[in-house]
Coordinates of C-alpha atoms in Angstrom, one line a residue:
Chain A
M1 CA -10.1 -89.1 -3.9
A2 CA -8.2 -89.0 -7.2
V3 CA -5.3 -87.1 -8.6
F4 CA -6.6 -85.1 -11.5
V5 CA -4.7 -84.2 -14.7
Y6 CA -5.5 -81.9 -17.5
A7 CA -4.8 -83.7 -20.8
E8 CA -4.3 -81.0 -23.4
N9 CA -5.2 -81.6 -27.0
I10 CA -4.9 -79.5 -30.1
N11 CA -7.9 -79.8 -32.4
G12 CA -8.9 -82.9 -30.5
V13 CA -5.5 -84.6 -30.7
Y14 CA -3.6 -85.2 -27.5
K15 CA -0.2 -83.4 -27.1
K16 CA 2.9 -85.2 -26.0
A17 CA 2.8 -82.8 -23.0
A18 CA -0.6 -84.4 -22.1
F19 CA 1.0 -87.9 -21.9
E20 CA 3.8 -86.4 -19.8
A21 CA 1.4 -84.8 -17.4
V22 CA -0.6 -88.0 -17.1
S23 CA 2.7 -89.9 -16.4
Y24 CA 3.5 -87.3 -13.8
A25 CA 0.1 -87.6 -12.2
R26 CA 0.5 -91.3 -12.1
S27 CA 3.7 -91.0 -10.1
V28 CA 1.9 -88.6 -7.6
A29 CA -1.0 -91.0 -7.3
D30 CA 1.5 -93.9 -6.6
Q31 CA 2.7 -91.8 -3.6
T32 CA -0.8 -91.0 -2.4
G33 CA -2.4 -94.4 -3.1
E34 CA -5.1 -92.8 -5.3
T35 CA -6.2 -93.1 -8.9
V36 CA -5.6 -90.8 -11.8
T37 CA -8.5 -89.0 -13.5
A38 CA -7.7 -87.2 -16.8
I39 CA -9.8 -84.3 -18.0
S40 CA -9.9 -83.3 -21.6
V41 CA -12.0 -80.7 -23.5
N42 CA -13.6 -81.8 -26.7
P43 CA -11.1 -84.5 -27.6
T44 CA -11.4 -86.6 -30.7
D45 CA -8.5 -89.0 -29.8
S46 CA -9.3 -92.2 -28.0
S47 CA -9.1 -92.4 -24.2
D48 CA -7.0 -95.5 -24.6
L49 CA -4.1 -93.2 -25.2
L50 CA -4.4 -91.9 -21.7
Y51 CA -5.0 -95.3 -20.0
K52 CA -1.6 -96.2 -21.5
Y53 CA 0.1 -93.7 -19.2
G54 CA -1.8 -94.5 -16.1
A55 CA -5.1 -92.6 -16.1
S56 CA -7.8 -95.0 -15.0
N57 CA -10.6 -92.6 -15.5
V58 CA -11.1 -90.1 -18.3
I59 CA -13.6 -87.2 -18.2
N60 CA -14.3 -85.9 -21.7
I61 CA -15.9 -82.4 -21.4
K62 CA -18.2 -81.8 -24.3
D63 CA -19.0 -78.1 -24.8
E64 CA -19.4 -76.3 -28.1
G65 CA -18.7 -73.0 -26.3
L66 CA -15.2 -74.3 -25.5
K67 CA -14.4 -74.9 -29.2
N68 CA -12.2 -71.8 -29.0
F69 CA -9.7 -71.4 -26.2
S70 CA -10.4 -69.0 -23.3
A71 CA -8.3 -69.4 -20.2
K72 CA -11.1 -68.3 -17.9
A73 CA -13.8 -70.5 -19.5
Y74 CA -11.5 -73.5 -19.6
A75 CA -10.6 -72.9 -15.9
Q76 CA -14.3 -72.9 -15.1
A77 CA -14.8 -76.1 -17.0
V78 CA -12.0 -77.9 -15.2
K79 CA -13.2 -76.6 -11.9
E80 CA -16.6 -78.2 -12.5
V81 CA -15.3 -81.7 -13.0
A82 CA -12.0 -81.9 -11.0
D83 CA -13.1 -83.0 -7.6
G84 CA -9.7 -83.6 -6.0
N85 CA -7.0 -81.8 -4.1
I86 CA -4.1 -82.4 -6.5
I87 CA -4.5 -81.2 -10.2
V88 CA -1.6 -81.6 -12.6
F89 CA -1.2 -79.6 -15.8
P90 CA 1.5 -79.5 -18.5
H91 CA 3.4 -76.2 -18.6
T92 CA 2.2 -75.4 -22.1
T93 CA 1.0 -71.9 -23.0
D94 CA -2.6 -72.9 -22.7
A95 CA -2.4 -75.0 -19.6
S96 CA -0.2 -72.5 -17.8
S97 CA -2.9 -69.9 -18.6
I98 CA -5.7 -72.0 -17.1
A99 CA -3.8 -73.1 -14.0
P100 CA -3.4 -69.7 -12.2
M101 CA -7.1 -68.9 -12.8
L102 CA -8.1 -72.3 -11.4
A103 CA -5.8 -71.9 -8.4
V104 CA -7.5 -68.7 -7.4
M105 CA -11.0 -70.1 -8.1
N106 CA -10.3 -73.1 -5.8
G107 CA -8.0 -71.3 -3.3
Y108 CA -5.3 -73.8 -4.1
S109 CA -1.5 -73.4 -4.1
L110 CA 0.1 -73.3 -7.5
I111 CA 3.6 -74.7 -8.2
T112 CA 4.7 -74.2 -11.8
N113 CA 7.6 -75.4 -14.0
V114 CA 8.0 -78.5 -11.9
L115 CA 10.9 -80.8 -12.9
E116 CA 10.6 -84.0 -10.8
A117 CA 8.2 -86.2 -8.9
P118 CA 7.3 -84.7 -5.5
E119 CA 9.7 -85.3 -2.7
S120 CA 6.7 -85.5 -0.4
V121 CA 3.0 -85.1 -1.0
A122 CA 1.7 -84.0 2.4
P123 CA 2.7 -81.3 2.4
L124 CA 3.5 -81.3 -1.2
Q125 CA 7.2 -80.4 -1.8
V126 CA 8.8 -80.5 -5.2
K127 CA 11.8 -79.3 -7.3
R128 CA 11.0 -76.6 -9.8
R129 CA 12.9 -74.5 -12.4
A130 CA 14.0 -71.0 -11.4
F131 CA 16.3 -68.2 -12.4
S132 CA 16.0 -69.0 -16.1
G133 CA 17.6 -72.4 -15.7
K134 CA 20.5 -71.1 -13.5
G135 CA 19.0 -72.6 -10.3
F136 CA 16.4 -74.8 -8.8
M137 CA 13.8 -74.1 -6.1
Y138 CA 12.3 -76.6 -3.7
A139 CA 8.8 -75.3 -3.3
K140 CA 6.4 -76.4 -0.6
A141 CA 2.6 -75.9 -0.9
E142 CA 0.7 -74.5 2.0
G143 CA -2.8 -75.9 2.6
T144 CA -4.2 -79.0 1.1
G145 CA -5.2 -78.1 -2.5
V146 CA -2.4 -78.0 -5.0
I147 CA -2.0 -77.4 -8.7
I148 CA 1.2 -78.4 -10.4
T149 CA 2.4 -77.5 -13.9
V150 CA 5.0 -79.9 -15.3
S151 CA 7.9 -78.4 -17.3
Q152 CA 7.8 -79.9 -20.8
N153 CA 10.3 -82.7 -21.4
A154 CA 11.5 -82.7 -17.7
F155 CA 9.7 -85.7 -16.3
G156 CA 9.3 -87.6 -19.5
V157 CA 6.6 -89.8 -20.9
K158 CA 6.3 -93.1 -19.0
E159 CA 4.1 -95.9 -20.0
N160 CA 2.1 -97.4 -17.2
P161 CA -0.9 -99.1 -18.7
V162 CA -4.1 -99.5 -16.7
S163 CA -7.6 -100.5 -17.7
G164 CA -9.7 -97.4 -17.7
S165 CA -13.2 -96.0 -18.2
E166 CA -14.5 -92.9 -19.8
E167 CA -17.2 -90.5 -18.8
V168 CA -18.7 -87.7 -21.0
K169 CA -19.7 -84.5 -19.2
E170 CA -21.9 -82.1 -21.2
L171 CA -21.2 -78.6 -20.1
S172 CA -22.1 -75.2 -21.3
V173 CA -19.7 -72.8 -19.7
A174 CA -20.2 -69.1 -20.4
N175 CA -17.4 -67.8 -22.7
E176 CA -18.5 -64.3 -23.4
D177 CA -15.4 -62.1 -22.8
T178 CA -13.2 -63.3 -25.6
K179 CA -13.9 -64.3 -29.1
V180 CA -11.5 -65.9 -31.6
I181 CA -11.3 -63.9 -34.8
S182 CA -8.7 -66.0 -36.6
H183 CA -6.5 -69.0 -36.0
E184 CA -3.4 -69.9 -38.0
Q185 CA -1.6 -73.1 -37.4
S186 CA 1.0 -74.7 -39.5
S187 CA 0.4 -78.4 -39.8
G188 CA 3.1 -81.0 -39.9
K189 CA 5.7 -78.9 -38.1
L190 CA 7.2 -80.3 -34.9
D191 CA 6.4 -78.3 -31.8
L192 CA 9.7 -76.8 -30.6
K193 CA 8.9 -77.2 -26.9
E194 CA 7.9 -80.8 -27.3
A195 CA 10.7 -81.9 -29.6
E196 CA 13.2 -84.5 -28.3
I197 CA 15.8 -83.1 -30.7
V198 CA 16.3 -79.5 -31.7
V199 CA 18.7 -78.2 -34.4
S200 CA 19.3 -74.5 -33.9
A201 CA 21.3 -72.0 -35.8
G202 CA 22.6 -68.4 -35.5
R203 CA 24.3 -65.6 -37.4
G204 CA 27.1 -68.0 -38.4
M205 CA 24.7 -69.2 -41.1
K206 CA 25.3 -65.9 -42.9
G207 CA 21.7 -65.6 -44.3
P208 CA 18.2 -67.1 -44.3
E209 CA 18.9 -68.7 -47.7
N210 CA 21.3 -71.1 -46.0
W211 CA 18.7 -72.6 -43.6
G212 CA 18.0 -75.5 -46.0
M213 CA 20.9 -77.5 -44.7
I214 CA 19.7 -76.9 -41.1
E215 CA 16.2 -78.1 -42.1
D216 CA 17.8 -81.2 -43.8
L217 CA 19.7 -82.1 -40.7
A218 CA 16.5 -81.6 -38.6
G219 CA 14.7 -83.7 -41.1
V220 CA 16.9 -86.8 -40.8
L221 CA 16.9 -86.5 -37.0
G222 CA 13.1 -85.9 -36.7
A223 CA 14.0 -82.7 -35.0
A224 CA 12.5 -79.2 -34.6
T225 CA 14.4 -76.1 -35.8
A226 CA 15.2 -73.1 -33.6
C227 CA 17.3 -70.0 -33.8
S228 CA 19.2 -67.5 -31.7
K229 CA 17.8 -64.0 -30.9
P230 CA 19.8 -61.9 -33.5
V231 CA 18.5 -64.2 -36.2
S232 CA 14.9 -63.7 -35.3
D233 CA 15.4 -60.0 -34.7
I234 CA 16.7 -59.4 -38.2
G235 CA 13.9 -61.5 -39.6
W236 CA 15.8 -64.5 -41.0
R237 CA 13.6 -66.8 -38.9
P238 CA 10.2 -66.3 -37.2
H239 CA 10.1 -65.1 -33.5
A240 CA 8.4 -68.4 -32.6
E241 CA 11.7 -70.2 -33.3
H242 CA 13.8 -68.0 -31.0
V243 CA 15.1 -69.9 -28.0
G244 CA 16.7 -68.0 -25.1
Q245 CA 15.9 -65.7 -22.2
T246 CA 13.2 -63.7 -24.0
G247 CA 12.3 -66.5 -26.4
K248 CA 11.4 -70.1 -25.6
S249 CA 12.9 -72.2 -22.9
I250 CA 13.4 -75.8 -24.1
A251 CA 14.7 -79.0 -22.7
P252 CA 15.2 -81.5 -25.5
N253 CA 17.4 -84.7 -25.2
L254 CA 19.7 -83.3 -27.9
Y255 CA 20.3 -79.6 -28.8
I256 CA 22.6 -79.0 -31.8
A257 CA 23.7 -75.3 -32.0
V258 CA 25.2 -74.2 -35.3
G259 CA 27.0 -70.9 -35.6
I260 CA 25.7 -69.7 -32.2
S261 CA 28.3 -68.1 -29.9
G262 CA 26.4 -68.9 -26.8
A263 CA 25.5 -65.6 -25.1
I264 CA 24.3 -65.9 -21.6
Q265 CA 20.8 -65.0 -22.8
H266 CA 20.8 -67.9 -25.2
L267 CA 22.0 -70.4 -22.6
A268 CA 19.1 -69.4 -20.3
G269 CA 16.7 -70.9 -22.8
V270 CA 18.7 -74.1 -23.7
N271 CA 20.8 -75.1 -20.7
S272 CA 18.2 -77.6 -19.5
S273 CA 18.9 -79.7 -22.7
K274 CA 20.3 -83.1 -21.7
T275 CA 23.0 -83.2 -24.4
I276 CA 24.4 -80.1 -26.2
V277 CA 26.5 -80.2 -29.4
V278 CA 28.1 -77.0 -30.5
I279 CA 29.4 -76.5 -34.1
N280 CA 31.2 -73.2 -34.7
S281 CA 34.0 -71.8 -36.8
D282 CA 35.3 -69.9 -33.8
A283 CA 37.3 -72.1 -31.4
E284 CA 37.0 -69.4 -28.7
S285 CA 33.1 -69.5 -28.8
P286 CA 31.9 -69.4 -25.1
F287 CA 29.3 -71.9 -25.9
Y288 CA 31.8 -74.8 -25.9
K289 CA 32.1 -74.3 -22.1
S290 CA 28.4 -75.3 -21.8
A291 CA 28.5 -78.1 -24.4
D292 CA 28.9 -81.8 -24.1
Y293 CA 30.4 -82.2 -27.6
G294 CA 32.0 -79.6 -29.8
V295 CA 33.3 -79.3 -33.4
V296 CA 35.3 -76.4 -34.6
G297 CA 35.0 -75.8 -38.3
D298 CA 33.0 -74.6 -41.2
A299 CA 29.3 -75.3 -40.7
F300 CA 28.7 -75.2 -44.5
Q301 CA 30.9 -78.4 -44.8
I302 CA 30.1 -80.0 -41.5
I303 CA 26.3 -79.9 -41.6
P304 CA 25.8 -81.6 -45.0
A305 CA 28.4 -84.2 -44.1
L306 CA 26.8 -84.8 -40.7
T307 CA 23.4 -85.1 -42.3
E308 CA 24.7 -87.8 -44.6
K309 CA 26.3 -89.7 -41.8
I310 CA 23.2 -89.7 -39.7
K311 CA 21.1 -90.7 -42.7
A312 CA 23.5 -93.7 -43.1
L313 CA 23.2 -94.6 -39.4
K314 CA 19.4 -94.6 -39.6
G315 CA 19.7 -96.8 -42.7
Chain W
M1 CA -8.0 -44.9 -21.0
K2 CA -6.1 -46.1 -17.9
I3 CA -3.4 -48.7 -18.2
L4 CA -1.7 -50.5 -15.3
V5 CA 1.6 -52.1 -16.1
C6 CA 3.0 -54.7 -13.6
I7 CA 6.7 -54.7 -13.4
S8 CA 9.0 -57.0 -11.5
S9 CA 12.6 -56.2 -10.4
V10 CA 14.8 -59.1 -11.4
P11 CA 18.6 -59.8 -11.4
D12 CA 20.4 -58.6 -14.5
T13 CA 20.9 -61.4 -17.0
T14 CA 24.7 -61.4 -16.4
S15 CA 24.3 -61.7 -12.6
K16 CA 25.8 -64.8 -11.1
I17 CA 23.0 -66.6 -9.3
N18 CA 24.1 -67.7 -5.8
F19 CA 22.3 -68.9 -2.8
T20 CA 23.0 -68.4 0.9
A21 CA 25.3 -70.9 2.6
D22 CA 22.4 -72.9 4.0
K23 CA 20.7 -72.7 0.6
S24 CA 17.5 -71.4 2.2
A25 CA 17.4 -68.2 0.1
F26 CA 18.6 -66.4 -3.0
D27 CA 21.7 -64.4 -2.2
K28 CA 21.0 -60.8 -3.3
N29 CA 24.6 -59.6 -2.6
G30 CA 26.2 -58.0 -5.6
I31 CA 23.1 -58.3 -7.8
Q32 CA 22.3 -55.6 -10.4
W33 CA 18.5 -55.2 -10.6
V34 CA 16.7 -54.5 -13.9
I35 CA 13.1 -54.4 -15.1
N36 CA 12.0 -58.0 -15.9
P37 CA 12.8 -58.1 -19.7
L38 CA 9.3 -59.5 -20.6
D39 CA 7.7 -56.6 -18.6
E40 CA 9.6 -54.2 -20.7
F41 CA 7.7 -55.3 -23.8
A42 CA 4.5 -54.6 -21.8
L43 CA 5.7 -51.2 -20.6
T44 CA 6.8 -50.1 -24.1
K45 CA 3.4 -51.2 -25.5
A46 CA 1.6 -49.1 -22.8
V47 CA 3.8 -46.1 -23.6
K48 CA 2.9 -46.5 -27.3
L49 CA -0.8 -46.6 -26.4
Q50 CA -0.2 -43.5 -24.3
E51 CA 1.1 -41.8 -27.4
S52 CA -1.5 -43.1 -29.8
Q53 CA -4.6 -43.1 -27.6
G54 CA -3.8 -40.6 -24.9
A55 CA -3.8 -43.3 -22.3
T56 CA -2.3 -42.8 -18.8
V57 CA 0.2 -45.4 -17.7
T58 CA 0.7 -46.4 -14.1
V59 CA 3.4 -48.9 -13.2
I60 CA 3.0 -51.1 -10.2
N61 CA 5.6 -53.1 -8.4
V62 CA 5.3 -55.3 -5.3
G63 CA 8.6 -54.9 -3.6
D64 CA 10.6 -53.3 -0.8
A65 CA 12.4 -50.0 -1.2
V66 CA 15.3 -51.7 -3.0
T67 CA 13.1 -51.9 -6.1
E68 CA 12.7 -48.1 -6.4
P69 CA 15.5 -47.5 -8.9
V70 CA 13.8 -50.0 -11.3
I71 CA 10.5 -48.2 -10.8
R72 CA 12.2 -44.9 -11.6
K73 CA 13.5 -46.4 -14.7
A74 CA 10.0 -47.4 -15.8
L75 CA 9.0 -43.8 -15.2
A76 CA 11.9 -42.6 -17.3
I77 CA 10.8 -44.9 -20.1
G78 CA 7.5 -43.0 -20.1
A79 CA 5.0 -44.2 -17.4
N80 CA 3.0 -41.3 -15.9
D81 CA 3.1 -42.5 -12.3
A82 CA 3.9 -45.5 -10.1
V83 CA 2.7 -47.4 -7.1
R84 CA 4.9 -49.6 -5.0
V85 CA 3.3 -52.0 -2.7
N86 CA 5.7 -52.2 0.3
L87 CA 6.1 -56.0 0.5
D88 CA 9.0 -58.3 -0.2
P89 CA 6.8 -60.8 -2.1
K90 CA 7.1 -64.5 -1.1
D91 CA 5.1 -66.1 -3.9
S92 CA 3.0 -65.4 -6.9
Y93 CA -0.3 -65.4 -5.0
S94 CA 0.8 -62.7 -2.5
T95 CA 2.1 -60.6 -5.4
A96 CA -1.1 -61.0 -7.5
K97 CA -3.3 -60.3 -4.5
E98 CA -1.6 -56.9 -3.9
I99 CA -1.7 -56.0 -7.6
A100 CA -5.4 -56.9 -7.7
A101 CA -6.1 -54.8 -4.5
V102 CA -4.6 -51.7 -6.1
A103 CA -6.2 -52.4 -9.5
Q104 CA -9.6 -52.9 -7.9
N105 CA -9.7 -49.2 -6.8
G106 CA -8.0 -47.8 -9.8
G107 CA -10.5 -48.3 -12.5
Y108 CA -8.0 -49.5 -15.0
D109 CA -9.2 -50.4 -18.5
L110 CA -6.2 -52.6 -19.2
I111 CA -3.6 -54.4 -17.1
L112 CA -0.4 -55.4 -19.0
C113 CA 2.3 -57.7 -17.6
G114 CA 5.2 -59.8 -18.9
K115 CA 4.1 -63.4 -19.2
E116 CA 6.6 -64.5 -16.5
S117 CA 9.4 -63.0 -14.5
L118 CA 12.9 -64.2 -15.2
D119 CA 13.8 -64.9 -11.6
Y120 CA 11.3 -67.3 -10.2
N121 CA 9.8 -68.2 -13.6
G122 CA 6.4 -68.7 -12.1
G123 CA 4.3 -67.3 -14.9
S124 CA 1.4 -67.2 -12.6
V125 CA 0.8 -63.6 -11.5
P126 CA -1.0 -62.3 -14.6
G127 CA -3.6 -65.1 -14.6
M128 CA -4.1 -64.8 -10.9
V129 CA -4.7 -61.1 -11.1
A130 CA -7.2 -61.6 -13.9
Q131 CA -9.1 -64.2 -11.8
L132 CA -9.0 -62.1 -8.6
L133 CA -10.5 -59.2 -10.6
N134 CA -12.9 -61.5 -12.6
Q135 CA -11.5 -60.2 -15.9
P136 CA -10.6 -62.0 -19.1
F137 CA -7.0 -63.1 -19.5
V138 CA -4.9 -63.5 -22.6
N139 CA -1.4 -65.0 -22.1
A140 CA 1.7 -65.0 -24.4
S141 CA 0.4 -62.0 -26.4
V142 CA 2.5 -61.0 -29.4
G143 CA 0.3 -58.2 -30.7
L144 CA -2.3 -55.8 -29.3
D145 CA -4.6 -53.1 -30.6
I146 CA -7.2 -51.2 -28.6
N147 CA -10.5 -50.0 -30.1
G148 CA -12.8 -48.3 -27.6
T149 CA -13.9 -50.9 -25.0
E150 CA -12.4 -53.8 -27.0
A151 CA -8.9 -55.1 -27.4
T152 CA -7.7 -57.2 -30.3
A153 CA -4.9 -59.4 -29.1
V154 CA -2.7 -61.9 -31.0
R155 CA -1.5 -64.7 -28.9
E156 CA 1.1 -67.3 -29.7
I157 CA -0.1 -70.9 -29.8
E158 CA 1.9 -74.0 -30.4
G159 CA 2.8 -73.9 -34.1
G160 CA 0.9 -70.7 -34.9
K161 CA -1.0 -67.6 -33.8
E162 CA -4.5 -66.8 -32.8
T163 CA -6.2 -63.4 -33.0
I164 CA -8.8 -62.7 -30.3
S165 CA -11.1 -59.9 -29.5
V166 CA -11.3 -59.2 -25.7
K167 CA -13.8 -57.1 -23.8
L168 CA -12.1 -54.5 -21.6
P169 CA -11.2 -54.4 -18.8
A170 CA -8.8 -57.3 -19.3
V171 CA -5.4 -58.6 -18.3
I172 CA -2.9 -59.2 -21.1
A173 CA 0.4 -60.9 -20.5
G174 CA 2.9 -60.1 -23.2
Q175 CA 6.2 -61.4 -24.5
K176 CA 8.7 -60.6 -27.3
G177 CA 6.6 -59.5 -30.3
L178 CA 4.1 -57.4 -28.3
V179 CA 6.5 -54.8 -29.5
D180 CA 9.7 -55.3 -31.5
E181 CA 12.9 -55.6 -29.5
K182 CA 14.3 -52.7 -31.5
D183 CA 11.4 -50.5 -30.3
L184 CA 12.1 -51.0 -26.6
I185 CA 12.7 -47.5 -25.1
I186 CA 16.0 -46.6 -23.7
P187 CA 15.5 -43.7 -21.3
N188 CA 17.0 -40.4 -22.5
M189 CA 18.3 -37.7 -20.2
R190 CA 15.0 -35.8 -20.3
G191 CA 13.1 -39.0 -19.3
I192 CA 15.5 -39.6 -16.5
M193 CA 15.2 -36.1 -15.1
S194 CA 11.4 -36.0 -15.4
A195 CA 11.2 -39.5 -13.7
R196 CA 12.6 -37.9 -10.5
T197 CA 9.6 -35.7 -10.1
K198 CA 6.9 -38.1 -11.2
P199 CA 4.6 -39.4 -8.4
L200 CA 5.7 -42.7 -6.8
Q201 CA 3.1 -43.7 -4.3
V202 CA 4.0 -46.3 -1.6
V203 CA 1.1 -48.3 -0.2
E204 CA 1.2 -50.9 2.5
A205 CA 0.4 -54.5 1.8
T206 CA -3.2 -55.7 2.5
S207 CA -2.4 -59.3 3.4
S208 CA 0.5 -61.6 4.2
E209 CA -1.1 -64.8 3.0
V210 CA 1.4 -67.1 1.2
K211 CA 0.5 -70.2 -0.6
V212 CA 3.9 -71.5 -1.7
Q213 CA 7.1 -71.4 0.4
G214 CA 10.6 -71.6 -1.2
V215 CA 12.1 -74.1 1.2
S216 CA 15.5 -74.4 -0.3
Y217 CA 17.5 -73.6 -3.5
D218 CA 20.2 -75.2 -5.5
S219 CA 22.5 -74.3 -8.3
V220 CA 22.6 -76.2 -11.6
P221 CA 25.5 -78.7 -11.5
P222 CA 28.2 -77.9 -14.1
R223 CA 28.4 -80.0 -17.2
A224 CA 31.4 -82.3 -17.6
A225 CA 34.2 -80.9 -19.8
V226 CA 33.3 -80.7 -23.5
K227 CA 34.6 -83.4 -25.8
M228 CA 36.0 -81.9 -28.9
V229 CA 35.7 -83.8 -32.1
S230 CA 37.6 -83.1 -35.3
P231 CA 35.6 -81.8 -38.2
D232 CA 37.3 -84.5 -40.3
N233 CA 36.0 -87.3 -38.0
L234 CA 32.3 -86.8 -37.9
D235 CA 31.8 -90.5 -37.7
E236 CA 33.2 -90.1 -34.1
L237 CA 30.5 -87.5 -33.3
V238 CA 27.8 -89.7 -34.7
R239 CA 29.2 -92.6 -32.6
L240 CA 29.3 -90.5 -29.4
L241 CA 25.7 -89.3 -29.9
H242 CA 24.5 -92.8 -30.7
E243 CA 26.5 -94.9 -28.2
E244 CA 27.6 -92.6 -25.4
A245 CA 24.8 -90.0 -25.1
K246 CA 22.2 -92.4 -26.7
V247 CA 20.3 -89.5 -28.1
I248 CA 20.2 -90.5 -31.8

């Protein structure tokens, strides 16, 4: 038997979350003494990228009907090729749409938002995120078949090179219920949920015209940009950048919050960040209590200066 | 058109999250319960479709009697009636199974949910309901229009948006953007009064099958005290991030 893992790609290119899920599957397989088989739908990237993280088999599903995403059709496709009792998915939007459908199709347990390698595999018991980052739950699967979704940036991408082989499966899964009308994707922008560093700003920036300095800082750090809820509500920044309880939950290595007071709803989305820096003109901002490093002062002076200093560090 | 909206009763955002002394369960003492904020987007969307399309809106909750005030609030927001499945749910699967059992007999054209509940953050119920009913499923929806037997849904994708046409009946899981935050309905006195007399049917659970057990719980350890850096000494901040935290 093998541990299976869904290696998600966007337009054929593997996501970082796919490498993280393969790394996770590898750690599960190390506990069970099995191999890792990665499954991908219509990839254009080389399978070598998946061997690097420990997948010794790669099944490439070729299906024109799956050119557009449909949770149900993708679940059906994965079901047809995943012949194992442990299947790992990243906790991305698409993968976490497929996983519950597949769990029902197979009669498997589903444990989502997983943070660490399993404590045990038979029965499978694992730590997962709960209460919007305010607590952890140790979940145990009943029965033998289990699907796991791995919270992005929680386990990390770990190289574990193996020699692998690739198999192509031609499928033609029915995909009649949904039809994609249009697809808009901005290219070259870092995915907020995958980013290792996020620079985020709030109402303290005084207006959308001042976001240039936030983007400059993000640029030198190779970071994604984010914002607080009020900022997306008033339309200074798109909703997709809103991090917080009703926005995105993120877990970067470094989260820099500029002009954000740190309401409890905001913390719910960012408190899994490994290091938090808070820059605010208000010394009483509650966010300092949840931060690792704090600077009290005028963001309009601090951010350009900080950008220059980081640029100098990076040479 | 008949719409079923799935709502979950979750701790209010400001609630302190505690666990029992043996860490075997979430401690419900002193908790204020609210409609799961992501379900509120779904409920408001349904009420808007009720106004624009003459749809009827039924809310469903899987929970014990403690959840009834939250169900009444959903009725005050504008749902026509409600069903409570009398079960303290133990996992996503048991919840989804009960919702699907009610939906199966109800002939709903559309099932709307929030994409996850903000207590256990499973994000699994909507997809499971869709599969149990063999219906199409759109997750993370930030826009929705209904035209006869077809829905046009906009879903958020990494770095963009995708517009999809979906054959009804279908399950749509929404999030912020399905309606604007400013359009969320705050119940007025008339709504609250009428909610008292709207039908709230209680049905017994059909099954007790659980696929995932919560074995134990833990709080997030507090961070170490913040290190403050002078705005005149940003070299020190860069040094700390580079040498101490090793994140740049």
